[in-house]
Amino acid sequence: AIPQVHERFGVGPDGVIDILGLAGDTSDNIPGVPGIGEKTAIKLVQQFGSMDALLERASEVPGKMGEKLREFSEQARLSRRLATIIKDVPYELHPDELLAREPDTARLNDLFKLYGFHTLIKEMTAQATLPSDRYHCIQTSAALETLAQRLEAAPAFAFDTETTGLDPRSAELVGISISLEPHEAFYIPVGHRNPLPGPDLFSSPQQGEAELMPDQFPKEAVLERLRPAFENPAIRKVGQNLKFDLQVLATAGLQVKGSWCDTMLCSYLLNPSRGGHGLDALAQEHLNHKMISYDEMTGTGKGRINFSEVEIAKATIYAAEDADATWLLHEKLLQMMHGQGLEKLLFELEMPLMEILTAMEQYGVLLDTGFLGQLSSDFGRQMVALEGRIHELSGGPFNLNSPKQLEEILFDRLGLQSGKKTKGKTGRSTDNEVLSALAEEHEIVRLLLEYRGLTKLKSTYTDALARLSDKHGRVHTSYNQAVTSTGRLSSSDPNLQNIPIRTDEGRRIREAFIAPPGSLILAADYSQIELRVLAHLSGDQVFCDAFSRDEDIHTRTASEVFGLFPEMVTSEMRRQAKTINFGIIYGQGAFSLAKQLGVARTIAEKFIAAYKERHNGAIAFLDSCIASAKAEGYVTTILGRRLPIADIASSNGNLRSFAERNAINYPIQGSAADIIKQAMIGVDRAIRSDGLASRLIMQVHDELVFEVPEPELEQMRELVNREMSQAVKLNVPLKVDINQGKNWSEAH
């Protein structure tokens, strides 16, 4: 390769490092000598023979180049050293050991699991490891009878359902898979159909008219034969995301009893910060097994088929694998939970709660769809009026939903001061944060914010809720039990926990959630539960004393911060005190607190100082949370839920500060989540014990909402107050605010 070196650099190989020492190499962070490029370096080395000779005779180089060589001679020598390949490093490797070979997937898999590289696990180390030779399809009466008898005699079994869709109340059952012991599983097909040809190759089959594939039992006959085992509470049921399967079978007429272990919830309790707890990821992480993907069964894109059209033989391996993996996972995950003392949380909190959520989702919430339609029309008319006024103020019509046009109107035509750049830094942002900061500068900005608020209410709620309701006018949300890091429930499709209540328009949406004739909506809300949890955990004397006396904690804080008697505290002072109470305990600094309160930073600093002086017990506890997270890598809640705190020891200041805020936040919010979950279980148990017809229909943050027949109202008020206030024993009282009305809004 020497001729090529001469052709490229004009010197031999030994001279290349001299050239790099003079010219530098930005790609390798080698500085070189300022002002000398590669061409000049080549000429100098050719002229003087080497860099050492050049630097010794630098006085002979005229002008600024000579000055630079003399000034940066040591930098040139350092740059040459950086460019030099070290050839005498001692090593004990044999060349054969450096040959390319197959990766050690087992060690890689362990490494990827350690650092949570789930995508790399899937892409680089995933492989099928579970044997399928004992996966059986049940297609004869004798086989079904044998399996049913085994189930009835078994202490426990895992099961899974295959369906035509993801809505458990409308999807049709296609098959049931079952596993009773490792590496053995059964699939019972009941709804596989031959696809009907449509107008073109990509049309979806009309399932209701398609013929069933042969060698399947009638669905009703299968469910009837499985009923004794599935409805026997003494036989423990294992599943992955059991709530879905329970609803599918309930819709089909089978009420499963004895739900015992959900592998999704096991994974969630072991690591609530994990990015998803799906079966494929859990099997790869804990069983070192790559599951058959749904796409492999149904295809993708326009060519995708419904699972009911998959050939039974293929579906058997896929479905049986799901049941087998679930059984294997439950054994392994329960061992891990035992090691961390988490079984009580699973068996006494999360699993009973899962059954309650299943019933809540199935029952749904009654909507006044006529009222929603009227509300949508009202919002639409207000939006039209706002749009007209905005166009008038802007000097002409434009598309209010176009960020580009809005940017030009606000910052070019009207001359408002632009804030942050857009994400791609190609323009000026017009997001709500920017508009809120400009709201005092021009009426058009306030109107735009109002328009956006109405647009969201209309599209997300008044239009969507009616569309999502069933033929009986009930809407069925999905409560997500394994999503949030703190243990709190979330809801989706629709999200009932984010209905805005700070505006009159937002509060009106709650009027659409109604009770049927003869019943009322009862709403029970924990009062200041997070501050009560803080008082219990910290023993802070001021908090404990205030709650024991049933004082308004925000008024108490305002009187302390502002140095006034409680009777002199105004509503604005109380609002500021509420912001201080929640802001400081969650690690809010003076800058953000000042911004939220609308005061100078120095005033916010005084508020914080006064607060910390009065609530030294609470502050000491919050500091101990950070210390515990640093020592253990996690914090815990009242009921022992472990919440990992990533980045608590990070060298990155921003990441570390975020982790410290979580270390403070998680024990309080997680304990509040524990309490309301325990309350739901207690209330449900009491309702059933008393034989009442009342139903728990919603859980929203710290609030439980019930549908109560009017004759049961007083009994339910007493029952709910008792069970919620005694859900978990604290050192301060748990206070519950209870109200009722014909709709959810009235109940507030």
XYZ file of C-alpha atoms in Angstrom:
748
model
C 0.000 0.000 0.000
C 3.093 2.274 0.068
C 2.580 3.588 -3.519
C -0.948 4.623 -2.564
C 0.406 6.451 0.528
C 2.875 8.353 -1.669
C 0.091 9.156 -4.114
C -2.195 10.392 -1.343
C 0.270 12.250 0.930
C 3.442 12.656 -1.141
C 5.504 11.001 1.637
C 6.108 7.530 3.014
C 4.065 5.947 5.827
C 6.353 7.412 8.516
C 5.599 10.908 7.273
C 1.795 10.588 7.542
C 1.773 11.145 11.304
C 3.888 14.290 10.806
C 1.284 15.637 8.380
C -1.546 14.799 10.803
C 0.408 16.429 13.631
C 0.593 19.666 11.644
C -2.827 19.651 9.939
C -4.785 17.895 12.681
C -7.856 15.704 12.175
C -11.200 17.050 13.368
C -12.870 13.615 13.139
C -10.443 12.295 15.786
C -10.283 15.561 17.751
C -6.617 16.153 16.856
C -5.999 19.943 16.927
C -2.816 20.320 14.815
C -1.424 23.815 14.207
C -4.008 26.562 13.609
C -3.975 27.846 10.046
C -2.166 24.841 8.555
C -4.209 22.530 6.385
C -3.307 19.204 4.833
C -1.859 20.619 1.581
C 0.380 23.058 3.444
C 1.458 20.337 5.881
C 2.431 18.056 2.975
C 4.554 20.806 1.390
C 6.294 21.607 4.687
C 7.136 17.966 5.455
C 8.391 17.453 1.893
C 10.509 20.614 2.134
C 12.032 19.997 5.595
C 11.958 16.177 5.626
C 10.104 15.772 8.928
C 8.059 17.673 11.472
C 10.928 17.636 13.984
C 13.252 19.264 11.432
C 10.547 21.785 10.546
C 10.002 22.826 14.173
C 13.750 23.129 14.818
C 14.056 25.432 11.793
C 10.694 27.219 12.270
C 12.525 30.577 12.240
C 13.207 29.995 8.546
C 9.475 29.910 7.778
C 8.375 33.457 6.966
C 5.253 35.364 8.061
C 2.354 34.243 10.248
C 2.901 30.591 9.394
C 6.299 30.696 11.063
C 4.804 32.457 14.099
C 2.126 29.751 14.384
C 4.708 26.976 14.137
C 6.782 28.504 16.900
C 3.770 29.274 19.114
C 2.082 25.861 18.703
C 5.159 23.616 18.455
C 4.204 21.605 21.574
C 0.623 21.242 20.315
C 1.996 19.916 17.036
C 4.072 17.287 18.853
C 1.049 16.318 21.001
C -1.103 16.065 17.873
C 1.459 13.757 16.242
C 1.424 11.599 19.350
C -2.385 11.419 19.213
C -2.216 10.377 15.557
C 0.355 7.655 16.184
C -0.877 4.060 16.421
C 0.615 2.373 19.481
C 2.233 -0.836 18.238
C 3.756 -2.242 21.422
C 0.666 -2.692 23.621
C 1.043 -5.968 25.576
C -1.746 -8.440 24.905
C -2.339 -12.116 25.538
C -4.756 -12.836 22.695
C -4.033 -15.365 19.983
C -4.961 -14.193 16.476
C -7.471 -17.044 16.201
C -9.403 -15.501 19.083
C -9.967 -12.378 17.007
C -11.736 -14.187 14.184
C -15.399 -13.301 13.619
C -17.728 -15.892 15.113
C -21.327 -16.328 16.208
C -22.283 -14.116 19.175
C -22.707 -15.611 22.637
C -26.454 -14.986 22.751
C -26.865 -16.222 26.322
C -24.314 -13.718 27.681
C -25.652 -10.954 25.443
C -29.171 -11.677 26.605
C -28.092 -11.407 30.260
C -26.295 -8.143 29.510
C -29.265 -6.673 27.627
C -31.653 -7.696 30.414
C -29.408 -6.094 33.023
C -29.566 -2.722 31.276
C -33.147 -2.988 29.975
C -32.222 -3.121 26.263
C -35.511 -4.781 25.275
C -35.270 -3.887 21.592
C -31.782 -5.376 21.351
C -33.018 -8.515 23.085
C -35.697 -8.861 20.445
C -33.419 -8.077 17.499
C -30.178 -9.854 18.433
C -30.789 -12.630 20.932
C -34.374 -13.674 20.365
C -34.834 -17.313 19.438
C -37.491 -19.980 19.902
C -36.603 -22.251 22.809
C -39.918 -23.750 23.966
C -40.669 -27.199 22.510
C -44.052 -27.488 20.784
C -44.307 -31.266 20.427
C -46.847 -31.411 23.294
C -49.113 -28.691 21.905
C -52.442 -30.348 21.046
C -55.571 -29.277 19.195
C -58.827 -30.495 20.790
C -61.054 -31.675 17.935
C -62.738 -34.855 19.262
C -65.307 -35.409 22.001
C -62.977 -37.811 23.799
C -60.130 -35.281 23.836
C -62.414 -32.516 25.122
C -63.774 -34.778 27.849
C -60.285 -35.847 28.938
C -59.101 -32.235 29.111
C -62.218 -31.111 31.024
C -61.708 -33.869 33.600
C -58.048 -32.916 34.029
C -59.042 -29.287 34.584
C -61.629 -30.243 37.187
C -59.012 -32.225 39.097
C -56.213 -29.656 38.741
C -55.262 -27.198 41.501
C -54.543 -24.539 38.881
C -54.245 -23.908 35.137
C -53.349 -21.111 32.732
C -55.642 -20.058 29.916
C -55.839 -17.542 27.101
C -58.480 -16.551 24.560
C -58.218 -15.824 20.842
C -60.777 -13.388 19.459
C -61.856 -11.483 16.369
C -60.954 -8.104 17.907
C -59.623 -6.122 20.850
C -62.920 -4.949 22.360
C -63.786 -7.712 24.833
C -67.477 -6.827 24.770
C -67.924 -7.026 21.010
C -65.196 -9.439 19.891
C -66.235 -13.007 19.078
C -64.483 -15.929 20.690
C -62.288 -17.839 18.206
C -60.586 -20.292 20.558
C -59.339 -21.077 24.065
C -55.854 -22.297 24.952
C -54.997 -24.009 28.244
C -51.851 -25.200 30.016
C -51.648 -27.239 33.225
C -47.954 -28.082 33.344
C -44.711 -26.938 31.706
C -44.380 -27.451 27.947
C -47.841 -28.969 27.535
C -50.762 -26.957 26.177
C -54.093 -27.423 24.404
C -56.046 -25.319 21.929
C -59.820 -25.603 21.492
C -60.927 -23.874 18.272
C -64.550 -22.703 18.194
C -64.720 -19.799 15.727
C -62.318 -20.261 12.808
C -64.069 -19.364 9.553
C -63.323 -19.664 5.856
C -62.886 -16.143 4.438
C -65.550 -14.912 2.068
C -64.331 -13.302 -1.182
C -65.017 -9.586 -1.200
C -65.245 -7.045 -4.043
C -61.448 -7.163 -4.272
C -58.508 -9.064 -2.861
C -58.101 -6.759 0.124
C -61.671 -6.702 1.395
C -62.305 -7.813 4.971
C -64.429 -10.946 5.259
C -67.968 -10.625 6.571
C -67.497 -12.832 9.601
C -71.163 -13.275 10.358
C -71.780 -14.931 6.982
C -68.580 -16.958 6.602
C -68.679 -20.715 7.055
C -66.966 -22.309 10.016
C -63.913 -24.396 9.264
C -64.487 -28.133 9.859
C -63.504 -30.113 12.977
C -64.606 -27.543 15.554
C -67.032 -27.940 18.442
C -69.946 -25.515 18.787
C -68.840 -22.675 21.044
C -71.774 -23.155 23.413
C -71.005 -26.867 23.868
C -67.342 -26.173 24.656
C -68.148 -23.445 27.184
C -70.730 -25.662 28.853
C -68.265 -28.518 29.238
C -65.569 -26.191 30.598
C -67.975 -24.387 32.949
C -67.428 -26.624 36.029
C -63.677 -25.956 36.009
C -63.774 -22.296 34.955
C -66.521 -21.338 37.423
C -64.989 -23.252 40.341
C -63.308 -20.640 42.593
C -61.196 -23.339 44.262
C -59.295 -23.966 41.007
C -56.739 -21.201 40.562
C -56.709 -19.428 37.206
C -53.517 -18.015 35.701
C -53.390 -15.612 32.759
C -51.628 -12.758 31.030
C -53.791 -9.603 31.140
C -56.582 -11.701 32.643
C -59.032 -8.799 32.707
C -59.435 -9.035 28.929
C -60.004 -12.800 28.934
C -62.502 -12.621 31.805
C -64.585 -10.101 29.864
C -64.388 -12.085 26.631
C -65.683 -15.209 28.360
C -68.282 -13.232 30.328
C -69.615 -11.840 27.047
C -69.751 -15.428 25.744
C -71.694 -16.529 28.838
C -68.957 -17.977 31.066
C -68.287 -16.281 34.424
C -64.737 -17.238 35.404
C -64.095 -17.550 39.144
C -60.874 -18.169 40.999
C -58.612 -15.654 39.242
C -55.324 -16.085 41.053
C -52.252 -14.889 39.163
C -51.865 -12.415 36.299
C -48.323 -12.491 34.904
C -48.692 -8.946 33.604
C -49.385 -7.712 37.146
C -46.507 -9.809 38.513
C -44.127 -8.117 36.091
C -45.603 -4.716 36.946
C -45.101 -5.189 40.677
C -41.539 -6.398 40.128
C -40.675 -3.399 37.950
C -43.364 -0.707 37.544
C -40.966 1.447 35.505
C -40.558 -1.229 32.824
C -41.669 -0.086 29.384
C -44.574 -2.490 28.925
C -45.418 -5.903 30.309
C -46.556 -7.771 27.207
C -46.217 -11.538 26.908
C -43.679 -11.450 24.063
C -41.284 -9.220 26.026
C -41.715 -11.155 29.272
C -41.101 -14.507 27.554
C -37.917 -13.164 25.970
C -36.651 -11.648 29.214
C -37.509 -14.453 31.633
C -37.726 -17.591 29.452
C -35.153 -16.643 26.795
C -37.844 -17.532 24.266
C -38.996 -15.669 21.158
C -42.765 -15.943 20.838
C -44.532 -16.397 17.497
C -45.777 -12.914 16.623
C -49.372 -12.049 15.822
C -48.198 -10.646 12.480
C -46.745 -14.040 11.555
C -50.253 -15.446 11.916
C -52.298 -12.721 10.243
C -49.896 -10.846 7.976
C -49.625 -7.066 7.868
C -50.945 -4.101 5.913
C -53.659 -4.579 3.335
C -53.052 -8.305 3.264
C -53.753 -8.773 6.994
C -56.444 -11.336 7.797
C -58.536 -11.705 10.910
C -57.332 -14.295 13.408
C -60.547 -16.228 12.815
C -59.291 -16.889 9.262
C -55.980 -18.407 10.374
C -55.697 -22.130 9.670
C -56.446 -24.150 12.779
C -53.145 -26.053 12.669
C -51.148 -22.792 12.642
C -53.382 -21.198 15.257
C -52.884 -24.194 17.556
C -49.117 -23.689 17.850
C -49.507 -19.937 18.326
C -52.298 -20.104 20.917
C -50.875 -23.085 22.826
C -47.543 -21.278 23.042
C -49.306 -18.336 24.723
C -50.793 -20.587 27.401
C -47.544 -22.514 27.896
C -45.444 -19.350 28.231
C -47.966 -17.870 30.664
C -47.807 -20.982 32.860
C -44.004 -20.988 32.822
C -43.844 -17.260 33.532
C -46.173 -17.438 36.507
C -43.932 -20.020 38.150
C -40.795 -17.943 37.627
C -42.286 -14.547 38.440
C -43.901 -15.762 41.648
C -40.495 -16.985 42.818
C -39.044 -13.550 42.109
C -41.906 -11.869 43.952
C -41.400 -14.131 46.946
C -37.787 -13.006 47.067
C -38.896 -9.357 47.244
C -41.864 -9.867 49.575
C -44.414 -8.735 46.983
C -46.861 -11.664 47.074
C -49.224 -9.960 49.521
C -49.574 -6.983 47.176
C -50.441 -9.336 44.330
C -52.855 -11.670 46.082
C -54.512 -9.211 48.469
C -54.542 -6.007 46.441
C -53.896 -6.180 42.705
C -55.675 -9.469 41.891
C -58.868 -8.654 43.850
C -58.790 -5.187 42.297
C -58.470 -6.722 38.822
C -61.781 -8.542 39.304
C -63.461 -5.324 40.489
C -62.163 -3.416 37.451
C -63.403 -6.200 35.191
C -66.928 -5.776 36.558
C -66.721 -1.975 36.308
C -65.639 -2.119 32.674
C -68.317 -4.640 31.787
C -71.085 -2.596 33.419
C -70.002 0.799 32.102
C -71.402 4.267 32.813
C -74.713 5.562 31.520
C -74.505 8.642 29.286
C -77.105 11.225 28.329
C -76.249 11.099 24.624
C -78.896 13.696 23.791
C -77.287 16.155 26.186
C -73.849 15.396 24.678
C -75.204 16.140 21.213
C -76.616 19.456 22.394
C -73.352 20.280 24.120
C -71.414 19.543 20.929
C -73.706 21.904 19.028
C -73.227 24.603 21.677
C -69.451 24.225 21.530
C -69.566 24.335 17.736
C -71.513 27.618 17.744
C -69.099 29.147 20.259
C -66.147 28.075 18.107
C -67.676 29.720 15.033
C -68.208 32.958 16.964
C -64.671 32.864 18.326
C -63.244 32.194 14.870
C -65.078 35.234 13.487
C -63.806 37.507 16.227
C -60.221 36.167 15.817
C -60.356 36.826 12.062
C -61.624 40.331 12.781
C -58.755 41.044 15.169
C -56.163 39.564 12.811
C -57.274 41.617 9.829
C -58.583 38.773 7.707
C -59.452 35.064 7.565
C -56.853 32.339 8.091
C -56.758 28.714 9.219
C -56.712 28.740 13.018
C -55.410 25.169 13.041
C -52.394 25.962 10.848
C -49.292 26.633 13.009
C -47.553 28.303 10.050
C -50.402 30.731 9.340
C -50.885 31.427 13.038
C -47.166 32.131 13.428
C -47.294 34.708 10.633
C -50.401 36.378 12.064
C -49.134 36.661 15.632
C -45.473 37.470 15.151
C -45.306 39.161 11.740
C -48.645 40.882 11.244
C -49.459 41.712 14.893
C -45.841 42.024 16.047
C -46.109 39.959 19.213
C -42.820 38.832 20.674
C -42.060 35.263 19.650
C -40.976 32.727 22.240
C -39.373 29.363 21.763
C -38.623 27.735 18.433
C -40.614 24.789 17.152
C -39.221 21.316 17.733
C -37.475 21.242 14.378
C -36.259 24.845 14.893
C -37.711 25.827 11.537
C -40.205 28.309 12.937
C -41.606 30.031 16.003
C -43.738 27.966 18.338
C -47.439 28.680 18.816
C -48.112 25.980 21.409
C -50.285 26.629 24.455
C -47.306 27.413 26.684
C -46.246 30.223 24.353
C -49.806 31.514 23.942
C -50.406 31.489 27.716
C -47.328 33.675 28.187
C -48.691 36.120 25.578
C -52.293 36.107 26.839
C -51.964 39.489 28.556
C -50.518 41.160 25.446
C -53.405 40.828 23.017
C -57.061 39.798 23.094
C -56.564 37.524 20.086
C -54.301 35.226 22.124
C -56.904 34.750 24.857
C -59.521 33.975 22.233
C -57.209 31.465 20.533
C -56.688 29.645 23.833
C -60.449 29.573 24.398
C -60.985 28.264 20.855
C -58.421 25.501 21.358
C -59.998 24.514 24.663
C -63.438 24.165 23.073
C -61.982 22.249 20.121
C -60.432 19.699 22.490
C -63.589 19.356 24.558
C -65.686 18.819 21.451
C -63.412 16.340 19.663
C -62.143 14.423 22.699
C -65.314 14.287 24.767
C -68.691 15.492 23.504
C -68.272 13.968 20.031
C -66.215 10.936 21.061
C -68.153 9.834 24.153
C -71.420 9.440 22.257
C -69.605 7.547 19.499
C -68.015 5.168 22.014
C -71.228 4.356 23.877
C -72.985 1.017 23.317
C -76.584 0.385 22.229
C -77.728 0.886 25.822
C -76.072 4.298 26.027
C -73.283 3.097 28.299
C -69.615 3.902 27.789
C -66.994 1.337 28.835
C -63.551 2.683 29.674
C -60.507 0.437 30.108
C -58.724 0.782 33.434
C -54.994 0.279 33.022
C -53.554 -1.442 36.060
C -49.970 -1.829 34.859
C -49.020 1.499 33.267
C -48.138 4.264 35.733
C -44.889 4.156 37.698
C -46.613 5.140 40.950
C -49.250 2.404 41.064
C -52.133 4.711 40.177
C -54.765 3.519 37.734
C -55.169 5.198 34.369
C -58.040 4.875 31.927
C -58.322 4.843 28.146
C -60.851 4.526 25.324
C -62.171 6.888 26.629
C -59.915 8.489 29.219
C -62.321 9.440 32.006
C -59.561 10.724 34.290
C -58.621 13.736 32.158
C -62.021 15.375 31.777
C -61.191 19.033 32.556
C -63.037 20.559 35.495
C -61.377 23.979 35.777
C -63.717 25.620 33.241
C -67.507 25.839 33.148
C -67.506 24.089 29.755
C -65.376 21.249 31.073
C -67.580 20.793 34.131
C -70.655 20.589 31.915
C -69.317 17.371 30.378
C -69.770 15.678 33.747
C -73.490 16.422 33.496
C -73.674 13.803 30.726
C -72.717 11.005 33.159
C -76.093 10.113 34.623
C -77.913 7.602 36.781
C -80.827 5.564 35.384
C -84.356 6.315 36.608
C -84.748 5.460 40.275
C -81.019 5.770 40.998
C -78.518 8.483 41.884
C -74.842 9.125 41.261
C -72.829 9.060 44.495
C -69.329 10.587 44.407
C -66.865 10.011 47.258
C -63.575 11.895 47.163
C -60.606 11.653 49.517
C -59.813 15.092 50.921
C -56.149 16.119 50.574
C -55.042 12.489 50.684
C -51.463 13.129 49.553
C -50.835 15.643 52.316
C -52.403 13.255 54.826
C -50.089 10.512 53.564
C -47.136 12.889 53.991
C -48.272 13.691 57.529
C -48.452 9.970 58.343
C -45.127 9.043 56.771
C -43.205 12.019 58.170
C -44.902 12.538 61.509
C -44.720 16.292 60.831
C -46.215 17.856 63.948
C -47.880 20.813 62.228
C -49.559 18.641 59.581
C -50.617 15.971 62.078
C -52.058 18.564 64.458
C -53.995 20.321 61.687
C -55.489 17.123 60.302
C -56.357 15.805 63.775
C -58.245 19.069 64.418
C -59.924 18.798 60.981
C -58.523 22.184 60.009
C -58.307 23.304 56.389
C -54.640 22.582 55.733
C -54.271 25.178 52.982
C -55.766 27.902 55.182
C -53.428 26.799 57.981
C -50.417 26.996 55.657
C -51.513 30.422 54.376
C -51.829 31.783 57.912
C -48.302 30.516 58.697
C -46.664 31.741 55.500
C -48.345 35.154 55.510
C -48.284 35.591 59.303
C -52.052 36.098 59.650
C -54.869 34.698 61.737
C -56.759 31.976 59.787
C -59.842 34.219 59.696
C -57.853 36.829 57.748
C -56.755 34.464 54.971
C -58.325 35.345 51.620
C -59.279 32.867 48.914
C -56.280 34.026 46.851
C -53.952 33.443 49.787
C -55.418 29.963 50.254
C -54.870 29.235 46.534
C -51.239 30.300 46.850
C -50.827 28.157 49.972
C -52.256 25.153 48.135
C -49.699 25.688 45.370
C -46.954 25.938 47.985
C -48.088 22.798 49.820
C -48.075 20.613 46.742
C -45.195 22.345 44.974
C -42.636 22.162 47.743
C -43.326 18.560 48.743
C -42.728 17.530 45.144
C -39.413 19.317 44.885
C -40.510 22.530 43.175
C -37.833 25.226 43.301
C -38.170 28.968 43.779
C -38.079 29.763 40.052
C -40.959 27.480 39.034
C -42.941 28.269 42.190
C -42.628 31.994 41.480
C -43.799 31.414 37.918
C -46.798 29.382 39.063
C -47.782 31.876 41.768
C -47.119 34.915 39.598
C -44.771 36.497 42.153
C -41.126 37.567 42.243
C -38.524 34.880 42.813
C -37.377 36.497 46.059
C -40.923 36.237 47.427
C -41.109 32.573 46.398
C -37.803 31.965 48.181
C -39.253 33.503 51.363
C -42.350 31.289 51.056
C -40.154 28.196 50.751
C -37.941 29.209 53.669
C -40.951 29.858 55.917
C -42.538 26.568 54.872
C -39.398 24.536 55.543
C -38.972 26.130 58.948
C -42.535 25.270 60.012
C -42.657 21.801 58.414
C -39.206 20.530 59.360
C -40.606 17.028 59.943
C -41.978 16.801 56.418
C -38.784 18.202 54.915
C -36.667 15.708 56.875
C -38.807 12.855 55.554
C -38.493 14.072 51.957
C -34.715 14.244 52.364
C -34.745 10.697 53.733
C -36.592 9.508 50.602
C -33.714 10.739 48.453
C -31.171 9.130 50.759
C -33.081 5.831 50.708
C -33.295 5.890 46.911
C -29.533 6.436 46.681
C -28.850 3.570 49.076
C -31.391 1.023 47.780
C -32.187 2.150 44.231
C -35.892 2.290 45.033
C -38.467 3.753 47.441
C -41.520 2.060 48.950
C -45.152 2.872 49.671
C -47.312 2.295 52.741
C -48.217 -1.219 51.558
C -44.682 -2.122 50.475
C -44.903 -1.413 46.748
C -41.382 -0.939 45.377
C -40.831 1.959 43.017
C -37.417 1.979 41.272
C -35.668 5.350 41.016
C -33.516 5.377 37.905
C -30.672 7.890 37.512
C -30.539 8.730 41.239
C -26.735 8.553 41.042
C -26.412 9.978 37.528
C -23.575 12.379 36.780
C -26.036 14.331 34.640
C -27.466 17.035 36.887
C -30.819 17.247 35.112
C -31.378 13.484 35.243
C -30.310 13.342 38.872
C -32.634 16.203 39.849
C -35.532 14.511 38.069
C -34.761 11.253 39.906
C -34.650 13.056 43.253
C -38.064 14.590 42.591
C -39.384 11.114 41.808
C -37.861 9.774 45.008
C -39.975 12.335 46.861
C -43.049 11.992 44.666
C -43.379 8.217 44.398
C -43.811 7.227 48.073
C -46.595 9.798 48.489
C -48.467 9.247 45.235
C -47.865 5.505 45.381
C -49.223 5.311 48.927
C -52.286 7.315 47.884
C -52.769 4.788 45.069
C -52.481 1.916 47.547
C -55.111 3.486 49.786
C -57.766 4.037 47.122
C -57.202 0.537 45.725
C -57.658 -0.891 49.215
C -60.791 1.234 49.578
C -62.238 -0.139 46.344
C -61.761 -3.682 47.617
C -63.323 -2.862 50.988
C -66.319 -1.076 49.462
C -66.923 -3.872 46.947
C -66.733 -6.523 49.665
C -69.181 -4.592 51.869
C -71.672 -4.044 49.028
C -71.721 -7.767 48.284
C -71.872 -8.694 51.974
C -74.925 -6.458 52.475
C -76.574 -7.731 49.281
C -76.928 -4.240 47.804
C -77.677 -3.438 44.160
C -75.409 -0.374 44.151
C -72.450 -0.477 41.762
C -68.988 1.078 41.704
C -68.854 2.534 38.190
C -65.813 4.848 38.055
C -62.480 5.530 39.722
C -60.984 8.946 38.944
C -57.797 9.909 40.779
C -58.825 10.064 44.479
C -62.545 9.684 43.788
C -64.929 6.726 43.611
C -68.225 7.093 41.753
C -71.230 4.845 42.358
C -74.615 4.178 40.778
C -76.998 3.845 43.738
C -80.706 2.933 43.811
C -82.456 5.682 45.770
C -83.646 3.358 48.603
C -80.000 2.399 49.265
C -78.660 5.969 49.389
C -78.246 6.461 53.134
C -76.883 2.958 53.650
C -74.370 3.512 50.856
C -73.280 6.894 52.214
C -72.494 5.265 55.558
C -70.876 2.199 53.962
C -68.662 4.171 51.586
C -67.544 6.613 54.264
C -66.707 3.760 56.638
C -64.750 1.665 54.149
C -62.861 4.573 52.575
C -61.928 6.228 55.872
C -60.708 2.891 57.264
C -59.047 1.540 54.107
C -55.564 1.879 55.606
C -54.848 2.920 59.186
C -52.928 6.202 59.285
C -51.759 8.397 62.148
C -54.133 11.096 60.846
C -57.790 10.721 59.848
C -58.701 9.872 56.260
C -61.454 12.325 55.381
C -63.993 11.532 52.645
C -66.258 14.101 50.975
C -69.488 12.453 49.773
C -72.226 13.989 47.629
C -74.970 12.728 45.328
C -77.060 13.898 42.396
C -78.803 12.787 39.225
C -75.528 13.222 37.339
C -71.811 13.311 38.085
C -71.676 17.116 38.080
C -74.502 17.397 40.620
C -72.682 14.907 42.829
C -69.938 17.525 43.234
